[in-house]
């Protein structure tokens, strides 16, 4: 294990070098092949979810348990002293005294970074507002590598809410290490933020902006769909105008590359029809499954056990 992982916070994928990313993917692949049920015996994960989650929370908690560790935490801040006005700083400072590592999600951008100031234990960001979702990116890359047998020189389309979707922000940043060709497909008001596009430019990553998904479908190796993030819109009318703007159905899957795989961080709403599930190009359920191994790897590495 690179010694730099022990005790490390995982807040933004931009803090991961290419060797860091590859090290996590390698450890995750080892754990997928060979379970290690006692690796984290005696360790406790604090699972602090201030915002709803199915995959991230349950895969972190399952990962810890499958490695022999234990979990304390909450899935709903209304059952904690947050309800009485306790600050994030104070809550995390307390949880860090009971646990060895904390996985957290919070609706505010920057909350995970703020939590690191309160904790002497590693903080793993399970999503902060519209900002970052670094372990999602690691599992996305793991899945891309699993399906394409490589990470370099792939054509990848991001489709949907690229403004508020934290998964696409993190993944676009990570792809700067792998010479990707990126297609950003979104309505004009939900396009990829300029700070991400500037990073792509600075790293000489080719990208283009589109409004129609059909334009790019035949060109890509990975179609990364995202839901319109209803909960982040300040204006309800704006959400109503775009909520059904994209919808992939099985009949759209013609003239596409044989190796195309459809990924989605999930949950899905209307953008991905259930008739796509039976397609050999669909890979989003396997993607969510891979989160288990990637999160096992991240937990074990920050605890210095891999
Ligand atoms: N992909 C993802 O973050 O899903 P959850 O919101 O269910 O954790």
PDB file of C-alpha atoms and ligand atoms in Angstrom:
ATOM      1  CA  UNK A   1       0.000   0.000   0.000  1.00  0.00           C
ATOM      2  CA  UNK A   2       1.349   3.471  -0.717  1.00  0.00           C
ATOM      3  CA  UNK A   3       2.162   4.796   2.774  1.00  0.00           C
ATOM      4  CA  UNK A   4       0.392   8.038   1.831  1.00  0.00           C
ATOM      5  CA  UNK A   5      -3.007   6.364   2.193  1.00  0.00           C
ATOM      6  CA  UNK A   6      -2.816   5.631   5.917  1.00  0.00           C
ATOM      7  CA  UNK A   7      -4.741   8.261   7.846  1.00  0.00           C
ATOM      8  CA  UNK A   8      -5.699  10.071   4.675  1.00  0.00           C
ATOM      9  CA  UNK A   9      -8.963  11.978   4.166  1.00  0.00           C
ATOM     10  CA  UNK A  10     -10.827  11.254   0.918  1.00  0.00           C
ATOM     11  CA  UNK A  11     -12.552  14.523   0.117  1.00  0.00           C
ATOM     12  CA  UNK A  12     -11.999  15.327  -3.558  1.00  0.00           C
ATOM     13  CA  UNK A  13     -10.869  13.152  -6.448  1.00  0.00           C
ATOM     14  CA  UNK A  14      -8.650  16.052  -7.553  1.00  0.00           C
ATOM     15  CA  UNK A  15      -6.373  15.159  -4.632  1.00  0.00           C
ATOM     16  CA  UNK A  16      -5.750  11.705  -6.133  1.00  0.00           C
ATOM     17  CA  UNK A  17      -2.800  11.233  -8.466  1.00  0.00           C
ATOM     18  CA  UNK A  18      -3.035   8.675 -11.240  1.00  0.00           C
ATOM     19  CA  UNK A  19      -0.925   6.180  -9.224  1.00  0.00           C
ATOM     20  CA  UNK A  20      -3.253   6.749  -6.236  1.00  0.00           C
ATOM     21  CA  UNK A  21      -6.296   5.913  -8.355  1.00  0.00           C
ATOM     22  CA  UNK A  22      -4.674   2.850  -9.880  1.00  0.00           C
ATOM     23  CA  UNK A  23      -3.595   1.645  -6.423  1.00  0.00           C
ATOM     24  CA  UNK A  24      -7.194   1.750  -5.157  1.00  0.00           C
ATOM     25  CA  UNK A  25      -8.498  -0.041  -8.260  1.00  0.00           C
ATOM     26  CA  UNK A  26      -5.868  -2.754  -7.876  1.00  0.00           C
ATOM     27  CA  UNK A  27      -6.731  -3.346  -4.215  1.00  0.00           C
ATOM     28  CA  UNK A  28     -10.443  -3.370  -5.033  1.00  0.00           C
ATOM     29  CA  UNK A  29      -9.857  -6.010  -7.712  1.00  0.00           C
ATOM     30  CA  UNK A  30      -7.944  -8.136  -5.190  1.00  0.00           C
ATOM     31  CA  UNK A  31     -10.779  -7.839  -2.676  1.00  0.00           C
ATOM     32  CA  UNK A  32     -13.360  -8.724  -5.325  1.00  0.00           C
ATOM     33  CA  UNK A  33     -11.402 -11.876  -6.135  1.00  0.00           C
ATOM     34  CA  UNK A  34     -10.404 -12.775  -2.608  1.00  0.00           C
ATOM     35  CA  UNK A  35     -12.557 -11.646   0.348  1.00  0.00           C
ATOM     36  CA  UNK A  36     -10.738 -10.682   3.561  1.00  0.00           C
ATOM     37  CA  UNK A  37     -13.306 -11.217   6.331  1.00  0.00           C
ATOM     38  CA  UNK A  38     -10.966 -10.362   9.217  1.00  0.00           C
ATOM     39  CA  UNK A  39      -8.929  -7.510   7.763  1.00  0.00           C
ATOM     40  CA  UNK A  40     -10.627  -4.731   9.750  1.00  0.00           C
ATOM     41  CA  UNK A  41     -11.512  -6.693  12.885  1.00  0.00           C
ATOM     42  CA  UNK A  42     -11.613  -4.338  15.850  1.00  0.00           C
ATOM     43  CA  UNK A  43     -12.179  -1.195  13.748  1.00  0.00           C
ATOM     44  CA  UNK A  44     -15.352   0.906  13.817  1.00  0.00           C
ATOM     45  CA  UNK A  45     -16.799   2.962  10.956  1.00  0.00           C
ATOM     46  CA  UNK A  46     -18.865   6.062  11.743  1.00  0.00           C
ATOM     47  CA  UNK A  47     -21.521   6.282   9.036  1.00  0.00           C
ATOM     48  CA  UNK A  48     -22.883   9.834   9.124  1.00  0.00           C
ATOM     49  CA  UNK A  49     -25.477  10.487   6.435  1.00  0.00           C
ATOM     50  CA  UNK A  50     -27.021  13.945   6.681  1.00  0.00           C
ATOM     51  CA  UNK A  51     -28.665  13.403   3.258  1.00  0.00           C
ATOM     52  CA  UNK A  52     -30.528  10.367   1.830  1.00  0.00           C
ATOM     53  CA  UNK A  53     -28.555   7.516   0.270  1.00  0.00           C
ATOM     54  CA  UNK A  54     -29.085   3.887  -0.625  1.00  0.00           C
ATOM     55  CA  UNK A  55     -25.938   2.698  -2.413  1.00  0.00           C
ATOM     56  CA  UNK A  56     -23.234   4.802  -0.817  1.00  0.00           C
ATOM     57  CA  UNK A  57     -24.297   4.299   2.776  1.00  0.00           C
ATOM     58  CA  UNK A  58     -25.191   0.634   2.515  1.00  0.00           C
ATOM     59  CA  UNK A  59     -22.088  -0.270   0.510  1.00  0.00           C
ATOM     60  CA  UNK A  60     -19.813   1.526   3.002  1.00  0.00           C
ATOM     61  CA  UNK A  61     -21.522  -0.221   5.893  1.00  0.00           C
ATOM     62  CA  UNK A  62     -21.488  -3.602   4.166  1.00  0.00           C
ATOM     63  CA  UNK A  63     -17.856  -3.107   3.159  1.00  0.00           C
ATOM     64  CA  UNK A  64     -16.868  -2.492   6.769  1.00  0.00           C
ATOM     65  CA  UNK A  65     -18.819  -5.506   7.992  1.00  0.00           C
ATOM     66  CA  UNK A  66     -17.507  -7.813   5.272  1.00  0.00           C
ATOM     67  CA  UNK A  67     -13.974  -6.883   6.333  1.00  0.00           C
ATOM     68  CA  UNK A  68     -14.773  -7.820   9.939  1.00  0.00           C
ATOM     69  CA  UNK A  69     -15.303  -4.301  11.289  1.00  0.00           C
ATOM     70  CA  UNK A  70     -18.329  -2.736  12.923  1.00  0.00           C
ATOM     71  CA  UNK A  71     -20.500   0.269  12.120  1.00  0.00           C
ATOM     72  CA  UNK A  72     -22.225   2.984  14.130  1.00  0.00           C
ATOM     73  CA  UNK A  73     -24.040   5.936  12.674  1.00  0.00           C
ATOM     74  CA  UNK A  74     -27.212   7.386  11.289  1.00  0.00           C
ATOM     75  CA  UNK A  75     -29.056   7.559   7.991  1.00  0.00           C
ATOM     76  CA  UNK A  76     -31.194  10.525   8.935  1.00  0.00           C
ATOM     77  CA  UNK A  77     -29.918  13.614  10.773  1.00  0.00           C
ATOM     78  CA  UNK A  78     -33.376  14.250  12.264  1.00  0.00           C
ATOM     79  CA  UNK A  79     -32.668  11.490  14.798  1.00  0.00           C
ATOM     80  CA  UNK A  80     -29.431  13.169  15.909  1.00  0.00           C
ATOM     81  CA  UNK A  81     -28.634  16.301  17.866  1.00  0.00           C
ATOM     82  CA  UNK A  82     -28.415  18.159  14.546  1.00  0.00           C
ATOM     83  CA  UNK A  83     -32.165  18.488  15.134  1.00  0.00           C
ATOM     84  CA  UNK A  84     -31.380  20.453  18.331  1.00  0.00           C
ATOM     85  CA  UNK A  85     -29.018  22.776  16.525  1.00  0.00           C
ATOM     86  CA  UNK A  86     -25.686  21.003  16.953  1.00  0.00           C
ATOM     87  CA  UNK A  87     -23.148  22.113  14.372  1.00  0.00           C
ATOM     88  CA  UNK A  88     -21.541  19.783  11.858  1.00  0.00           C
ATOM     89  CA  UNK A  89     -18.182  20.505  13.488  1.00  0.00           C
ATOM     90  CA  UNK A  90     -19.358  19.415  16.933  1.00  0.00           C
ATOM     91  CA  UNK A  91     -21.171  16.314  15.637  1.00  0.00           C
ATOM     92  CA  UNK A  92     -18.155  15.082  13.697  1.00  0.00           C
ATOM     93  CA  UNK A  93     -15.781  15.893  16.535  1.00  0.00           C
ATOM     94  CA  UNK A  94     -17.844  13.647  18.781  1.00  0.00           C
ATOM     95  CA  UNK A  95     -18.252  10.792  16.272  1.00  0.00           C
ATOM     96  CA  UNK A  96     -14.502  10.836  15.620  1.00  0.00           C
ATOM     97  CA  UNK A  97     -13.924  10.052  19.303  1.00  0.00           C
ATOM     98  CA  UNK A  98     -15.999   6.869  19.047  1.00  0.00           C
ATOM     99  CA  UNK A  99     -14.778   5.567  15.691  1.00  0.00           C
ATOM    100  CA  UNK A 100     -11.666   4.894  13.583  1.00  0.00           C
ATOM    101  CA  UNK A 101     -12.899   6.291  10.253  1.00  0.00           C
ATOM    102  CA  UNK A 102     -15.954   8.295   9.163  1.00  0.00           C
ATOM    103  CA  UNK A 103     -17.924   8.064   5.905  1.00  0.00           C
ATOM    104  CA  UNK A 104     -20.261  11.012   5.535  1.00  0.00           C
ATOM    105  CA  UNK A 105     -22.719  12.635   3.168  1.00  0.00           C
ATOM    106  CA  UNK A 106     -24.040  16.161   3.507  1.00  0.00           C
ATOM    107  CA  UNK A 107     -26.207  18.469   1.381  1.00  0.00           C
ATOM    108  CA  UNK A 108     -23.738  21.374   1.540  1.00  0.00           C
ATOM    109  CA  UNK A 109     -20.750  21.764  -0.789  1.00  0.00           C
ATOM    110  CA  UNK A 110     -17.590  21.757   1.309  1.00  0.00           C
ATOM    111  CA  UNK A 111     -19.117  19.977   4.322  1.00  0.00           C
ATOM    112  CA  UNK A 112     -16.695  17.032   4.123  1.00  0.00           C
ATOM    113  CA  UNK A 113     -13.717  19.398   4.056  1.00  0.00           C
ATOM    114  CA  UNK A 114     -15.140  21.205   7.083  1.00  0.00           C
ATOM    115  CA  UNK A 115     -15.501  17.833   8.846  1.00  0.00           C
ATOM    116  CA  UNK A 116     -11.773  17.163   8.476  1.00  0.00           C
ATOM    117  CA  UNK A 117     -11.147  20.156  10.751  1.00  0.00           C
ATOM    118  CA  UNK A 118     -13.158  18.460  13.495  1.00  0.00           C
ATOM    119  CA  UNK A 119     -11.765  14.935  13.168  1.00  0.00           C
ATOM    120  CA  UNK A 120      -8.413  13.327  13.838  1.00  0.00           C
ATOM    121  CA  UNK A 121      -9.709  10.198  12.065  1.00  0.00           C
ATOM    122  CA  UNK A 122      -9.950   9.867   8.279  1.00  0.00           C
ATOM    123  CA  UNK A 123     -13.039  11.444   6.717  1.00  0.00           C
ATOM    124  CA  UNK A 124     -14.372   9.861   3.528  1.00  0.00           C
ATOM    125  CA  UNK A 125     -16.682  12.073   1.506  1.00  0.00           C
ATOM    126  CA  UNK A 126     -19.766  10.149   0.375  1.00  0.00           C
ATOM    127  CA  UNK A 127     -21.068  13.212  -1.481  1.00  0.00           C
ATOM    128  CA  UNK A 128     -21.182  16.885  -0.490  1.00  0.00           C
ATOM    129  CA  UNK A 129     -23.888  18.908  -2.213  1.00  0.00           C
ATOM    130  CA  UNK A 130     -23.211  19.383  -5.928  1.00  0.00           C
ATOM    131  CA  UNK A 131     -19.481  19.295  -5.321  1.00  0.00           C
ATOM    132  CA  UNK A 132     -17.718  15.908  -5.124  1.00  0.00           C
ATOM    133  CA  UNK A 133     -18.343  12.178  -4.796  1.00  0.00           C
ATOM    134  CA  UNK A 134     -14.835  10.700  -4.925  1.00  0.00           C
ATOM    135  CA  UNK A 135     -15.597   7.071  -4.025  1.00  0.00           C
ATOM    136  CA  UNK A 136     -18.307   7.029  -6.701  1.00  0.00           C
ATOM    137  CA  UNK A 137     -15.618   8.057  -9.171  1.00  0.00           C
ATOM    138  CA  UNK A 138     -13.311   5.287  -8.012  1.00  0.00           C
ATOM    139  CA  UNK A 139     -16.069   2.713  -8.492  1.00  0.00           C
ATOM    140  CA  UNK A 140     -16.952   4.252 -11.857  1.00  0.00           C
ATOM    141  CA  UNK A 141     -13.339   3.924 -12.994  1.00  0.00           C
ATOM    142  CA  UNK A 142     -13.170   0.373 -11.646  1.00  0.00           C
ATOM    143  CA  UNK A 143     -16.283  -0.451 -13.671  1.00  0.00           C
ATOM    144  CA  UNK A 144     -15.018   1.264 -16.803  1.00  0.00           C
ATOM    145  CA  UNK A 145     -11.790  -0.710 -16.559  1.00  0.00           C
ATOM    146  CA  UNK A 146     -13.733  -3.933 -15.951  1.00  0.00           C
ATOM    147  CA  UNK A 147     -15.907  -3.410 -19.029  1.00  0.00           C
ATOM    148  CA  UNK A 148     -13.371  -1.908 -21.439  1.00  0.00           C
ATOM    149  CA  UNK A 149     -10.192  -3.674 -20.220  1.00  0.00           C
ATOM    150  CA  UNK A 150      -8.476  -0.286 -20.151  1.00  0.00           C
ATOM    151  CA  UNK A 151      -8.902   3.274 -18.873  1.00  0.00           C
ATOM    152  CA  UNK A 152      -6.907   5.209 -21.464  1.00  0.00           C
ATOM    153  CA  UNK A 153      -8.209   6.775 -24.686  1.00  0.00           C
ATOM    154  CA  UNK A 154     -11.920   6.083 -24.195  1.00  0.00           C
ATOM    155  CA  UNK A 155     -14.832   8.166 -25.466  1.00  0.00           C
ATOM    156  CA  UNK A 156     -17.225   8.979 -22.646  1.00  0.00           C
ATOM    157  CA  UNK A 157     -20.512  10.886 -22.740  1.00  0.00           C
ATOM    158  CA  UNK A 158     -21.963  12.506 -19.655  1.00  0.00           C
ATOM    159  CA  UNK A 159     -25.707  13.004 -20.079  1.00  0.00           C
ATOM    160  CA  UNK A 160     -28.214  14.816 -17.891  1.00  0.00           C
ATOM    161  CA  UNK A 161     -27.705  17.246 -15.050  1.00  0.00           C
ATOM    162  CA  UNK A 162     -24.060  18.161 -15.365  1.00  0.00           C
ATOM    163  CA  UNK A 163     -24.467  21.332 -13.323  1.00  0.00           C
ATOM    164  CA  UNK A 164     -25.680  19.851 -10.040  1.00  0.00           C
ATOM    165  CA  UNK A 165     -24.486  16.252 -10.502  1.00  0.00           C
ATOM    166  CA  UNK A 166     -21.476  15.730  -8.265  1.00  0.00           C
ATOM    167  CA  UNK A 167     -20.635  12.336  -9.758  1.00  0.00           C
ATOM    168  CA  UNK A 168     -19.890  13.824 -13.172  1.00  0.00           C
ATOM    169  CA  UNK A 169     -17.754  16.584 -11.664  1.00  0.00           C
ATOM    170  CA  UNK A 170     -15.538  14.074  -9.880  1.00  0.00           C
ATOM    171  CA  UNK A 171     -15.392  11.639 -12.801  1.00  0.00           C
ATOM    172  CA  UNK A 172     -14.535  14.340 -15.365  1.00  0.00           C
ATOM    173  CA  UNK A 173     -11.654  15.476 -13.164  1.00  0.00           C
ATOM    174  CA  UNK A 174     -10.363  11.910 -12.795  1.00  0.00           C
ATOM    175  CA  UNK A 175     -10.531  11.323 -16.538  1.00  0.00           C
ATOM    176  CA  UNK A 176      -7.910  14.035 -17.066  1.00  0.00           C
ATOM    177  CA  UNK A 177      -5.405  11.296 -16.116  1.00  0.00           C
ATOM    178  CA  UNK A 178      -6.574   8.940 -18.857  1.00  0.00           C
ATOM    179  CA  UNK A 179      -6.710  10.967 -22.072  1.00  0.00           C
ATOM    180  CA  UNK A 180     -10.472  10.591 -22.408  1.00  0.00           C
ATOM    181  CA  UNK A 181     -12.588  12.145 -25.180  1.00  0.00           C
ATOM    182  CA  UNK A 182     -15.522  13.686 -23.315  1.00  0.00           C
ATOM    183  CA  UNK A 183     -18.976  14.592 -24.632  1.00  0.00           C
ATOM    184  CA  UNK A 184     -21.088  16.734 -22.287  1.00  0.00           C
ATOM    185  CA  UNK A 185     -24.797  16.370 -23.113  1.00  0.00           C
ATOM    186  CA  UNK A 186     -27.112  18.662 -21.154  1.00  0.00           C
ATOM    187  CA  UNK A 187     -29.599  21.473 -21.602  1.00  0.00           C
ATOM    188  CA  UNK A 188     -27.740  24.803 -21.732  1.00  0.00           C
ATOM    189  CA  UNK A 189     -28.685  25.726 -18.159  1.00  0.00           C
ATOM    190  CA  UNK A 190     -27.441  22.382 -16.773  1.00  0.00           C
ATOM    191  CA  UNK A 191     -24.115  22.139 -18.611  1.00  0.00           C
ATOM    192  CA  UNK A 192     -20.838  21.173 -16.976  1.00  0.00           C
ATOM    193  CA  UNK A 193     -19.555  24.038 -14.774  1.00  0.00           C
ATOM    194  CA  UNK A 194     -16.798  26.223 -16.203  1.00  0.00           C
ATOM    195  CA  UNK A 195     -14.325  25.250 -13.476  1.00  0.00           C
ATOM    196  CA  UNK A 196     -14.486  21.632 -14.666  1.00  0.00           C
ATOM    197  CA  UNK A 197     -14.252  22.594 -18.356  1.00  0.00           C
ATOM    198  CA  UNK A 198     -11.238  24.785 -17.504  1.00  0.00           C
ATOM    199  CA  UNK A 199      -9.558  21.774 -15.898  1.00  0.00           C
ATOM    200  CA  UNK A 200     -10.233  19.693 -19.002  1.00  0.00           C
ATOM    201  CA  UNK A 201      -8.696  22.435 -21.158  1.00  0.00           C
ATOM    202  CA  UNK A 202      -5.676  22.791 -18.877  1.00  0.00           C
ATOM    203  CA  UNK A 203      -5.064  19.042 -19.191  1.00  0.00           C
ATOM    204  CA  UNK A 204      -5.588  19.063 -22.979  1.00  0.00           C
ATOM    205  CA  UNK A 205      -8.612  16.774 -22.742  1.00  0.00           C
ATOM    206  CA  UNK A 206     -10.805  16.977 -25.842  1.00  0.00           C
ATOM    207  CA  UNK A 207     -14.433  17.746 -25.040  1.00  0.00           C
ATOM    208  CA  UNK A 208     -17.541  19.120 -26.701  1.00  0.00           C
ATOM    209  CA  UNK A 209     -20.921  20.375 -25.486  1.00  0.00           C
ATOM    210  CA  UNK A 210     -24.199  18.992 -26.866  1.00  0.00           C
ATOM    211  CA  UNK A 211     -27.915  19.171 -26.207  1.00  0.00           C
ATOM    212  CA  UNK A 212     -29.073  16.003 -28.024  1.00  0.00           C
ATOM    213  CA  UNK A 213     -28.112  12.539 -26.795  1.00  0.00           C
ATOM    214  CA  UNK A 214     -28.738  10.923 -30.195  1.00  0.00           C
ATOM    215  CA  UNK A 215     -25.865  12.953 -31.721  1.00  0.00           C
ATOM    216  CA  UNK A 216     -23.240  11.232 -29.628  1.00  0.00           C
ATOM    217  CA  UNK A 217     -24.615   7.718 -29.039  1.00  0.00           C
ATOM    218  CA  UNK A 218     -22.791   6.038 -31.973  1.00  0.00           C
ATOM    219  CA  UNK A 219     -19.460   7.543 -30.932  1.00  0.00           C
ATOM    220  CA  UNK A 220     -18.975   6.523 -27.339  1.00  0.00           C
ATOM    221  CA  UNK A 221     -17.564   3.624 -25.331  1.00  0.00           C
ATOM    222  CA  UNK A 222     -19.257   4.706 -22.108  1.00  0.00           C
ATOM    223  CA  UNK A 223     -22.635   6.419 -21.823  1.00  0.00           C
ATOM    224  CA  UNK A 224     -22.806   7.885 -18.310  1.00  0.00           C
ATOM    225  CA  UNK A 225     -26.406   8.892 -17.627  1.00  0.00           C
ATOM    226  CA  UNK A 226     -27.416  10.980 -14.630  1.00  0.00           C
ATOM    227  CA  UNK A 227     -30.734  12.019 -13.159  1.00  0.00           C
ATOM    228  CA  UNK A 228     -31.876  15.629 -13.020  1.00  0.00           C
ATOM    229  CA  UNK A 229     -31.078  16.546  -9.402  1.00  0.00           C
ATOM    230  CA  UNK A 230     -34.472  17.813  -8.283  1.00  0.00           C
ATOM    231  CA  UNK A 231     -33.355  18.550  -4.732  1.00  0.00           C
ATOM    232  CA  UNK A 232     -30.669  21.047  -5.822  1.00  0.00           C
ATOM    233  CA  UNK A 233     -32.838  23.365  -7.958  1.00  0.00           C
ATOM    234  CA  UNK A 234     -33.516  26.706  -6.269  1.00  0.00           C
ATOM    235  CA  UNK A 235     -36.419  27.291  -8.672  1.00  0.00           C
ATOM    236  CA  UNK A 236     -39.114  24.586  -8.957  1.00  0.00           C
ATOM    237  CA  UNK A 237     -40.267  25.879 -12.370  1.00  0.00           C
ATOM    238  CA  UNK A 238     -36.773  25.455 -13.763  1.00  0.00           C
ATOM    239  CA  UNK A 239     -36.817  21.810 -12.652  1.00  0.00           C
ATOM    240  CA  UNK A 240     -40.253  21.193 -14.189  1.00  0.00           C
ATOM    241  CA  UNK A 241     -38.974  22.448 -17.554  1.00  0.00           C
ATOM    242  CA  UNK A 242     -36.071  19.988 -17.731  1.00  0.00           C
ATOM    243  CA  UNK A 243     -37.112  17.008 -15.627  1.00  0.00           C
ATOM    244  CA  UNK A 244     -37.973  14.753 -18.582  1.00  0.00           C
ATOM    245  CA  UNK A 245     -35.537  16.150 -21.111  1.00  0.00           C
ATOM    246  CA  UNK A 246     -33.617  12.896 -21.602  1.00  0.00           C
ATOM    247  CA  UNK A 247     -34.928   9.358 -21.696  1.00  0.00           C
ATOM    248  CA  UNK A 248     -32.932   6.397 -22.967  1.00  0.00           C
ATOM    249  CA  UNK A 249     -35.019   3.408 -24.044  1.00  0.00           C
ATOM    250  CA  UNK A 250     -34.059   0.056 -25.540  1.00  0.00           C
ATOM    251  CA  UNK A 251     -35.097   1.211 -29.000  1.00  0.00           C
ATOM    252  CA  UNK A 252     -32.465   3.977 -28.921  1.00  0.00           C
ATOM    253  CA  UNK A 253     -29.722   1.353 -28.782  1.00  0.00           C
ATOM    254  CA  UNK A 254     -29.028   0.950 -32.482  1.00  0.00           C
ATOM    255  CA  UNK A 255     -25.957   2.001 -34.446  1.00  0.00           C
ATOM    256  CA  UNK A 256     -23.923   1.994 -31.250  1.00  0.00           C
ATOM    257  CA  UNK A 257     -20.486   0.532 -30.587  1.00  0.00           C
ATOM    258  CA  UNK A 258     -20.430  -3.131 -29.606  1.00  0.00           C
ATOM    259  CA  UNK A 259     -18.359  -2.344 -26.527  1.00  0.00           C
ATOM    260  CA  UNK A 260     -20.655   0.489 -25.354  1.00  0.00           C
ATOM    261  CA  UNK A 261     -21.616   0.160 -21.717  1.00  0.00           C
ATOM    262  CA  UNK A 262     -24.302   2.252 -20.072  1.00  0.00           C
ATOM    263  CA  UNK A 263     -23.428   3.457 -16.593  1.00  0.00           C
ATOM    264  CA  UNK A 264     -25.525   5.452 -14.157  1.00  0.00           C
ATOM    265  CA  UNK A 265     -24.630   6.293 -10.546  1.00  0.00           C
ATOM    266  CA  UNK A 266     -28.322   5.698  -9.681  1.00  0.00           C
ATOM    267  CA  UNK A 267     -30.947   6.339  -8.446  1.00  0.00           C
ATOM    268  CA  UNK A 268     -32.677   6.701 -11.799  1.00  0.00           C
ATOM    269  CA  UNK A 269     -35.910   8.574 -12.343  1.00  0.00           C
ATOM    270  CA  UNK A 270     -37.180   9.017 -15.936  1.00  0.00           C
ATOM    271  CA  UNK A 271     -33.924   9.236 -17.880  1.00  0.00           C
ATOM    272  CA  UNK A 272     -33.291   5.489 -18.074  1.00  0.00           C
ATOM    273  CA  UNK A 273     -36.181   3.218 -19.061  1.00  0.00           C
ATOM    274  CA  UNK A 274     -36.378  -0.166 -17.378  1.00  0.00           C
ATOM    275  CA  UNK A 275     -36.443  -1.890 -20.795  1.00  0.00           C
ATOM    276  CA  UNK A 276     -32.738  -0.998 -21.114  1.00  0.00           C
ATOM    277  CA  UNK A 277     -31.967  -3.297 -18.169  1.00  0.00           C
ATOM    278  CA  UNK A 278     -32.109  -6.404 -20.358  1.00  0.00           C
ATOM    279  CA  UNK A 279     -29.628  -4.977 -22.872  1.00  0.00           C
ATOM    280  CA  UNK A 280     -26.109  -6.423 -22.872  1.00  0.00           C
ATOM    281  CA  UNK A 281     -24.958  -2.793 -22.897  1.00  0.00           C
ATOM    282  CA  UNK A 282     -26.521  -2.076 -19.492  1.00  0.00           C
ATOM    283  CA  UNK A 283     -23.999  -2.255 -16.665  1.00  0.00           C
ATOM    284  CA  UNK A 284     -25.334   0.049 -13.923  1.00  0.00           C
ATOM    285  CA  UNK A 285     -26.332  -2.657 -11.461  1.00  0.00           C
ATOM    286  CA  UNK A 286     -22.880  -4.234 -11.718  1.00  0.00           C
ATOM    287  CA  UNK A 287     -21.448  -0.712 -11.293  1.00  0.00           C
ATOM    288  CA  UNK A 288     -23.310  -0.305  -7.984  1.00  0.00           C
ATOM    289  CA  UNK A 289     -22.117  -3.773  -6.916  1.00  0.00           C
ATOM    290  CA  UNK A 290     -18.511  -2.758  -7.551  1.00  0.00           C
ATOM    291  CA  UNK A 291     -18.970   0.025  -4.999  1.00  0.00           C
ATOM    292  CA  UNK A 292     -18.660  -2.615  -2.325  1.00  0.00           C
ATOM    293  CA  UNK A 293     -15.134  -3.670  -3.307  1.00  0.00           C
ATOM    294  CA  UNK A 294     -13.929  -0.153  -3.994  1.00  0.00           C
ATOM    295  CA  UNK A 295     -15.189   1.032  -0.606  1.00  0.00           C
ATOM    296  CA  UNK A 296     -13.621  -1.996   1.073  1.00  0.00           C
ATOM    297  CA  UNK A 297     -10.330  -0.974  -0.520  1.00  0.00           C
ATOM    298  CA  UNK A 298     -10.660   2.674   0.510  1.00  0.00           C
ATOM    299  CA  UNK A 299     -11.534   1.794   4.117  1.00  0.00           C
ATOM    300  CA  UNK A 300      -8.677  -0.682   4.441  1.00  0.00           C
ATOM    301  CA  UNK A 301      -6.174   1.674   2.819  1.00  0.00           C
ATOM    302  CA  UNK A 302      -6.976   4.731   4.942  1.00  0.00           C
ATOM    303  CA  UNK A 303      -6.803   2.504   8.014  1.00  0.00           C
ATOM    304  CA  UNK A 304      -3.355   1.337   6.915  1.00  0.00           C
ATOM    305  CA  UNK A 305      -4.368  -2.302   6.532  1.00  0.00           C
ATOM    306  CA  UNK A 306      -3.795  -2.712   2.779  1.00  0.00           C
TER     307      UNK A 306
HETATM  308  N1  LIG B   1     -24.715   6.709  -6.445  1.00  0.00           N
HETATM  309  C1  LIG B   1     -25.148   7.161  -5.245  1.00  0.00           C
HETATM  310  O1  LIG B   1     -24.506   8.037  -4.629  1.00  0.00           O
HETATM  311  O2  LIG B   1     -26.305   6.595  -4.806  1.00  0.00           O
HETATM  312  P1  LIG B   1     -26.990   6.884  -3.410  1.00  0.00           P
HETATM  313  O3  LIG B   1     -27.471   8.320  -3.448  1.00  0.00           O
HETATM  314  O4  LIG B   1     -28.107   5.907  -3.289  1.00  0.00           O
HETATM  315  O5  LIG B   1     -25.932   6.719  -2.346  1.00  0.00           O
END
